[in-house]
CSV table of C-alpha atoms in Angstrom, one decimal:
chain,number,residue,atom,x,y,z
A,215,UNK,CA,88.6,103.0,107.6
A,216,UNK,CA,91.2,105.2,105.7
A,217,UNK,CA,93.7,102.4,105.0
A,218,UNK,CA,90.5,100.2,103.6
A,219,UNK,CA,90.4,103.0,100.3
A,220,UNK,CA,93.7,104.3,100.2
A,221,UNK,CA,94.1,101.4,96.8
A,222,UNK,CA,91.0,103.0,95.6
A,223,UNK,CA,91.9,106.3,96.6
A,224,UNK,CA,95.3,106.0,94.3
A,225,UNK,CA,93.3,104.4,91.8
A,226,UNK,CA,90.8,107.3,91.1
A,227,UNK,CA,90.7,110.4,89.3
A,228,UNK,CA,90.8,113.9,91.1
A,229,UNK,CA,86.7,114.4,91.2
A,230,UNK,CA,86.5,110.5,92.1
A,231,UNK,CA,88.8,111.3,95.2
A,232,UNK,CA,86.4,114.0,97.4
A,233,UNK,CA,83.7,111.3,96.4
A,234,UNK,CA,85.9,108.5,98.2
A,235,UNK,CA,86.4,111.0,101.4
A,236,UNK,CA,82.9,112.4,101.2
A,237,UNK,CA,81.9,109.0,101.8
A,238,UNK,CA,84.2,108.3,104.6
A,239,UNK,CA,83.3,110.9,106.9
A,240,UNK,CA,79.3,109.6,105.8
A,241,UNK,CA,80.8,106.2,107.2
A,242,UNK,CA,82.4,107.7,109.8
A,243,UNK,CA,79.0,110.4,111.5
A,244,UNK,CA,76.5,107.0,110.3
A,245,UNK,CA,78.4,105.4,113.2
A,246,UNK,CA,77.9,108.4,115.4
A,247,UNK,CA,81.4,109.6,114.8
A,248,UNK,CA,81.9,112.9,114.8
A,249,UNK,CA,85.1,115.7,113.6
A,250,UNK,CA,86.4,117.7,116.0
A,251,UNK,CA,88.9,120.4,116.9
A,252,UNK,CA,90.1,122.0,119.9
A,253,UNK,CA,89.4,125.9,120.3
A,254,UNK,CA,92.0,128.3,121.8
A,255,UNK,CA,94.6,126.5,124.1
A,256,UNK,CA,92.8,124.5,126.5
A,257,UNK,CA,92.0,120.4,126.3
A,258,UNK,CA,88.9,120.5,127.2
A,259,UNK,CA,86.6,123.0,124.5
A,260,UNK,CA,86.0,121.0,121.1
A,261,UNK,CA,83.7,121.7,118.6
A,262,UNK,CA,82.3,119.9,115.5
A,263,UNK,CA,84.0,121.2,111.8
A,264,UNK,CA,82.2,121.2,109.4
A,265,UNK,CA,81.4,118.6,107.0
A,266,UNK,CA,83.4,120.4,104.4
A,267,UNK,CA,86.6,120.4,106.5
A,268,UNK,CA,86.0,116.7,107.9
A,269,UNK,CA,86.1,115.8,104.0
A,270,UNK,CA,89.4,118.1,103.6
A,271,UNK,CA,91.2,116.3,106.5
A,272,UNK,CA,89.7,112.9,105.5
A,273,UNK,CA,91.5,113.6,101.8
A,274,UNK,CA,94.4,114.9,103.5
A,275,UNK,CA,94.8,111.2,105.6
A,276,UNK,CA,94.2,109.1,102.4
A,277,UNK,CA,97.0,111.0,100.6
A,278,UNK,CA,99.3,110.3,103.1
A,279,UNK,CA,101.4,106.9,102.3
A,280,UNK,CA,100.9,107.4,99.2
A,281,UNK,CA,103.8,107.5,97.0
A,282,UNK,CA,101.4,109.0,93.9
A,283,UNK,CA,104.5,109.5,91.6
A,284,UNK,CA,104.6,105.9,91.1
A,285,UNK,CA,101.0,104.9,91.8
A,286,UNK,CA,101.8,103.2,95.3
A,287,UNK,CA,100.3,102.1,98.7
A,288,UNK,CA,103.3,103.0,101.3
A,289,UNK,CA,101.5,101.6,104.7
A,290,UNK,CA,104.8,102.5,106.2
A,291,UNK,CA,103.9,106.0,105.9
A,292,UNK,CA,101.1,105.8,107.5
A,293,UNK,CA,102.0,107.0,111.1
A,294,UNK,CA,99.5,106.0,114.2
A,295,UNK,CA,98.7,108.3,116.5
């Protein structure tokens, strides 16, 4: 879902940009999706973030493979995990 804005995403002006992640992570929970992160050091406790920091780690994935300096879309930046 990321990769599908990230030419968008490079495209946009800075208040344009938390519009294109807000709308992600609406994508995303629509779909019943949801953000976690792990508490203290065990596997198995997650709990939902809210939707302020799923918007701020969605931003944080579409800036990444981007070369903004000259206005590209590196997909080879863009590790899988």
């Amino acid at each position: 879902i990321v990769s599908d804005h990230m030419t968008e995403y490079l495209a946009a002006r800075k208040k344009e940009k938390a519009v294109i992640a807000r709308r992600i992570v609406n994508q995303i929970k629509a779909k019943g999706g949801r953000f976690l992160k792990r508490t203290g050091d065990s596997d198995a406790c997650w709990v939902e973030v809210s939707d302020k920091k799923a918007t701020e780690k969605t931003a944080q994935a579409l800036r990444e493979g981007l070369d903004v300096r000259h206005k590209k879309y590196r997909p080879e930046k863009m590790a899988r995990r």
